[in-house]
Amino acid sequence: MSYHPEINHIQMDCGHLSFIANSNIILLRIEANYYMEQADSLSVRKNLRILAAQKESPVYLLVDMRQIKGASAAGRKVFADKEEPLAEVCALWVKSPLSKLLGNFLLGINKPVFPAAVFKQKEKAIAWIQEQIKE
């Protein structure tokens, strides 16, 4: 039997995925000034599942979009796909007026099928995700 080390971090063009310490919550940190296209969103979805499988966990996601430049309509559509949801729970961590606007736009226009919310503080976002997991 061959040994497969646990994957804790996945680097992608748009950013990287990693577990938040001592949790099953995955952090997606989007690169500064990055514009998300459909291919990026599909890569994120695929890699989220690979990472979550390491802990045999559903995808609980915190997206650090504090420095995002934007996202195409096709990229946003992947985020809200009802057939293949991105996550069980997703919190969007924002900083600038632009990232807050984009986060609220994603939630308002694309209406994901999973609980999702926008937060300015990482700690509040994590606490909200943990509450959603308990429910």
PDB file of C-alpha atoms in Angstrom:
ATOM      1  CA  MET A   1       0.000   0.000   0.000  1.00  0.00           C
ATOM      2  CA  SER A   2       1.423   3.372  -0.966  1.00  0.00           C
ATOM      3  CA  TYR A   3       1.462   6.383   1.340  1.00  0.00           C
ATOM      4  CA  HIS A   4      -0.323   9.545   0.219  1.00  0.00           C
ATOM      5  CA  PRO A   5       0.518  12.563   2.352  1.00  0.00           C
ATOM      6  CA  GLU A   6      -2.376  14.761   3.365  1.00  0.00           C
ATOM      7  CA  ILE A   7      -2.847  17.811   1.189  1.00  0.00           C
ATOM      8  CA  ASN A   8      -3.238  20.944   3.307  1.00  0.00           C
ATOM      9  CA  HIS A   9      -2.622  23.614   0.697  1.00  0.00           C
ATOM     10  CA  ILE A  10      -3.441  23.979  -3.010  1.00  0.00           C
ATOM     11  CA  GLN A  11      -2.013  26.812  -5.128  1.00  0.00           C
ATOM     12  CA  MET A  12      -4.004  28.036  -8.135  1.00  0.00           C
ATOM     13  CA  ASP A  13      -3.603  30.973 -10.545  1.00  0.00           C
ATOM     14  CA  CYS A  14      -6.341  32.906  -8.725  1.00  0.00           C
ATOM     15  CA  GLY A  15      -4.990  32.254  -5.219  1.00  0.00           C
ATOM     16  CA  HIS A  16      -4.632  29.409  -2.784  1.00  0.00           C
ATOM     17  CA  LEU A  17      -6.712  27.113  -0.605  1.00  0.00           C
ATOM     18  CA  SER A  18      -5.743  25.958   2.884  1.00  0.00           C
ATOM     19  CA  PHE A  19      -7.404  24.780   6.064  1.00  0.00           C
ATOM     20  CA  ILE A  20      -7.821  27.261   8.893  1.00  0.00           C
ATOM     21  CA  ALA A  21      -5.933  25.819  11.870  1.00  0.00           C
ATOM     22  CA  ASN A  22      -7.830  23.297  13.999  1.00  0.00           C
ATOM     23  CA  SER A  23     -10.945  23.327  11.823  1.00  0.00           C
ATOM     24  CA  ASN A  24     -12.613  21.902   8.730  1.00  0.00           C
ATOM     25  CA  ILE A  25     -13.008  25.420   7.333  1.00  0.00           C
ATOM     26  CA  ILE A  26     -11.145  26.053   4.096  1.00  0.00           C
ATOM     27  CA  LEU A  27      -9.741  29.514   3.381  1.00  0.00           C
ATOM     28  CA  LEU A  28      -9.658  30.653  -0.233  1.00  0.00           C
ATOM     29  CA  ARG A  29      -7.305  33.620  -0.421  1.00  0.00           C
ATOM     30  CA  ILE A  30      -7.729  35.372  -3.776  1.00  0.00           C
ATOM     31  CA  GLU A  31      -4.639  37.052  -5.238  1.00  0.00           C
ATOM     32  CA  ALA A  32      -4.479  40.845  -5.128  1.00  0.00           C
ATOM     33  CA  ASN A  33      -6.078  42.576  -8.111  1.00  0.00           C
ATOM     34  CA  TYR A  34      -7.200  39.256  -9.592  1.00  0.00           C
ATOM     35  CA  TYR A  35     -10.200  39.080 -11.927  1.00  0.00           C
ATOM     36  CA  MET A  36     -11.959  35.719 -11.545  1.00  0.00           C
ATOM     37  CA  GLU A  37     -13.010  34.018 -14.775  1.00  0.00           C
ATOM     38  CA  GLN A  38     -15.106  30.867 -15.201  1.00  0.00           C
ATOM     39  CA  ALA A  39     -11.994  28.653 -15.430  1.00  0.00           C
ATOM     40  CA  ASP A  40     -10.803  30.030 -12.080  1.00  0.00           C
ATOM     41  CA  SER A  41     -14.136  29.307 -10.398  1.00  0.00           C
ATOM     42  CA  LEU A  42     -14.208  25.776 -11.817  1.00  0.00           C
ATOM     43  CA  SER A  43     -10.656  25.203 -10.560  1.00  0.00           C
ATOM     44  CA  VAL A  44     -11.635  26.469  -7.111  1.00  0.00           C
ATOM     45  CA  ARG A  45     -14.661  24.149  -6.989  1.00  0.00           C
ATOM     46  CA  LYS A  46     -12.602  21.106  -8.050  1.00  0.00           C
ATOM     47  CA  ASN A  47      -9.786  21.834  -5.597  1.00  0.00           C
ATOM     48  CA  LEU A  48     -12.164  22.575  -2.710  1.00  0.00           C
ATOM     49  CA  ARG A  49     -13.480  19.032  -3.033  1.00  0.00           C
ATOM     50  CA  ILE A  50      -9.971  17.571  -3.112  1.00  0.00           C
ATOM     51  CA  LEU A  51      -9.008  19.470   0.038  1.00  0.00           C
ATOM     52  CA  ALA A  52     -12.252  18.702   1.919  1.00  0.00           C
ATOM     53  CA  ALA A  53     -11.875  15.002   1.076  1.00  0.00           C
ATOM     54  CA  GLN A  54      -8.660  14.991   3.119  1.00  0.00           C
ATOM     55  CA  LYS A  55     -10.765  15.444   6.253  1.00  0.00           C
ATOM     56  CA  GLU A  56     -13.811  13.618   4.879  1.00  0.00           C
ATOM     57  CA  SER A  57     -15.694  16.862   5.407  1.00  0.00           C
ATOM     58  CA  PRO A  58     -18.231  18.907   3.475  1.00  0.00           C
ATOM     59  CA  VAL A  59     -16.877  22.165   2.079  1.00  0.00           C
ATOM     60  CA  TYR A  60     -17.070  24.957   4.643  1.00  0.00           C
ATOM     61  CA  LEU A  61     -15.551  27.977   2.942  1.00  0.00           C
ATOM     62  CA  LEU A  62     -14.169  31.373   3.919  1.00  0.00           C
ATOM     63  CA  VAL A  63     -13.292  33.470   0.851  1.00  0.00           C
ATOM     64  CA  ASP A  64     -10.741  36.221   1.454  1.00  0.00           C
ATOM     65  CA  MET A  65     -11.775  38.633  -1.270  1.00  0.00           C
ATOM     66  CA  ARG A  66     -10.374  41.742   0.367  1.00  0.00           C
ATOM     67  CA  GLN A  67      -8.173  42.506  -2.641  1.00  0.00           C
ATOM     68  CA  ILE A  68     -10.180  41.026  -5.525  1.00  0.00           C
ATOM     69  CA  LYS A  69     -10.477  43.059  -8.704  1.00  0.00           C
ATOM     70  CA  GLY A  70     -13.713  41.448  -9.884  1.00  0.00           C
ATOM     71  CA  ALA A  71     -15.381  38.383 -11.378  1.00  0.00           C
ATOM     72  CA  SER A  72     -16.941  37.633 -14.743  1.00  0.00           C
ATOM     73  CA  ALA A  73     -20.611  36.688 -15.048  1.00  0.00           C
ATOM     74  CA  ALA A  74     -19.575  33.132 -15.965  1.00  0.00           C
ATOM     75  CA  GLY A  75     -17.274  32.966 -12.937  1.00  0.00           C
ATOM     76  CA  ARG A  76     -20.071  34.137 -10.652  1.00  0.00           C
ATOM     77  CA  LYS A  77     -22.448  31.609 -12.183  1.00  0.00           C
ATOM     78  CA  VAL A  78     -20.210  28.746 -10.991  1.00  0.00           C
ATOM     79  CA  PHE A  79     -20.424  30.225  -7.488  1.00  0.00           C
ATOM     80  CA  ALA A  80     -24.224  29.929  -7.512  1.00  0.00           C
ATOM     81  CA  ASP A  81     -24.573  26.643  -9.447  1.00  0.00           C
ATOM     82  CA  LYS A  82     -27.583  24.791  -8.027  1.00  0.00           C
ATOM     83  CA  GLU A  83     -26.600  21.455  -9.618  1.00  0.00           C
ATOM     84  CA  GLU A  84     -23.095  21.418  -8.168  1.00  0.00           C
ATOM     85  CA  PRO A  85     -22.929  23.857  -5.221  1.00  0.00           C
ATOM     86  CA  LEU A  86     -19.560  25.391  -4.427  1.00  0.00           C
ATOM     87  CA  ALA A  87     -19.864  24.764  -0.679  1.00  0.00           C
ATOM     88  CA  GLU A  88     -22.175  23.795   2.181  1.00  0.00           C
ATOM     89  CA  VAL A  89     -21.550  27.177   3.823  1.00  0.00           C
ATOM     90  CA  CYS A  90     -19.612  30.199   2.568  1.00  0.00           C
ATOM     91  CA  ALA A  91     -18.549  33.438   4.221  1.00  0.00           C
ATOM     92  CA  LEU A  92     -17.079  36.240   2.147  1.00  0.00           C
ATOM     93  CA  TRP A  93     -14.378  38.265   3.948  1.00  0.00           C
ATOM     94  CA  VAL A  94     -14.186  41.771   2.489  1.00  0.00           C
ATOM     95  CA  LYS A  95     -12.343  44.996   3.189  1.00  0.00           C
ATOM     96  CA  SER A  96     -12.784  47.655   0.533  1.00  0.00           C
ATOM     97  CA  PRO A  97     -16.015  49.168  -0.707  1.00  0.00           C
ATOM     98  CA  LEU A  98     -15.381  47.387  -4.034  1.00  0.00           C
ATOM     99  CA  SER A  99     -14.972  43.945  -2.455  1.00  0.00           C
ATOM    100  CA  LYS A 100     -18.017  44.524  -0.235  1.00  0.00           C
ATOM    101  CA  LEU A 101     -20.034  45.582  -3.273  1.00  0.00           C
ATOM    102  CA  LEU A 102     -18.870  42.521  -5.202  1.00  0.00           C
ATOM    103  CA  GLY A 103     -19.625  40.222  -2.245  1.00  0.00           C
ATOM    104  CA  ASN A 104     -23.136  41.573  -1.823  1.00  0.00           C
ATOM    105  CA  PHE A 105     -23.624  41.455  -5.591  1.00  0.00           C
ATOM    106  CA  LEU A 106     -22.600  37.787  -5.645  1.00  0.00           C
ATOM    107  CA  LEU A 107     -25.099  36.968  -2.930  1.00  0.00           C
ATOM    108  CA  GLY A 108     -27.915  39.186  -4.180  1.00  0.00           C
ATOM    109  CA  ILE A 109     -27.807  38.495  -7.885  1.00  0.00           C
ATOM    110  CA  ASN A 110     -26.474  34.938  -7.996  1.00  0.00           C
ATOM    111  CA  LYS A 111     -28.399  33.663  -4.950  1.00  0.00           C
ATOM    112  CA  PRO A 112     -26.342  30.626  -3.901  1.00  0.00           C
ATOM    113  CA  VAL A 113     -28.277  27.578  -2.676  1.00  0.00           C
ATOM    114  CA  PHE A 114     -26.146  27.390   0.486  1.00  0.00           C
ATOM    115  CA  PRO A 115     -25.972  29.787   3.450  1.00  0.00           C
ATOM    116  CA  ALA A 116     -23.659  32.675   2.579  1.00  0.00           C
ATOM    117  CA  ALA A 117     -22.879  36.052   4.139  1.00  0.00           C
ATOM    118  CA  VAL A 118     -20.440  38.963   3.875  1.00  0.00           C
ATOM    119  CA  PHE A 119     -18.164  39.970   6.763  1.00  0.00           C
ATOM    120  CA  LYS A 120     -15.534  42.643   7.340  1.00  0.00           C
ATOM    121  CA  GLN A 121     -13.838  40.707  10.160  1.00  0.00           C
ATOM    122  CA  LYS A 122     -12.307  37.270   9.750  1.00  0.00           C
ATOM    123  CA  GLU A 123     -13.180  36.217  13.307  1.00  0.00           C
ATOM    124  CA  LYS A 124     -16.869  37.043  12.827  1.00  0.00           C
ATOM    125  CA  ALA A 125     -16.920  35.169   9.535  1.00  0.00           C
ATOM    126  CA  ILE A 126     -15.400  32.063  11.131  1.00  0.00           C
ATOM    127  CA  ALA A 127     -17.822  32.245  14.073  1.00  0.00           C
ATOM    128  CA  TRP A 128     -20.755  32.482  11.638  1.00  0.00           C
ATOM    129  CA  ILE A 129     -19.531  29.464   9.661  1.00  0.00           C
ATOM    130  CA  GLN A 130     -19.185  27.463  12.889  1.00  0.00           C
ATOM    131  CA  GLU A 131     -22.768  28.406  13.844  1.00  0.00           C
ATOM    132  CA  GLN A 132     -23.996  27.238  10.432  1.00  0.00           C
ATOM    133  CA  ILE A 133     -22.142  23.921  10.831  1.00  0.00           C
ATOM    134  CA  LYS A 134     -23.892  23.305  14.169  1.00  0.00           C
ATOM    135  CA  GLU A 135     -27.379  23.875  12.677  1.00  0.00           C
TER     136      GLU A 135
END
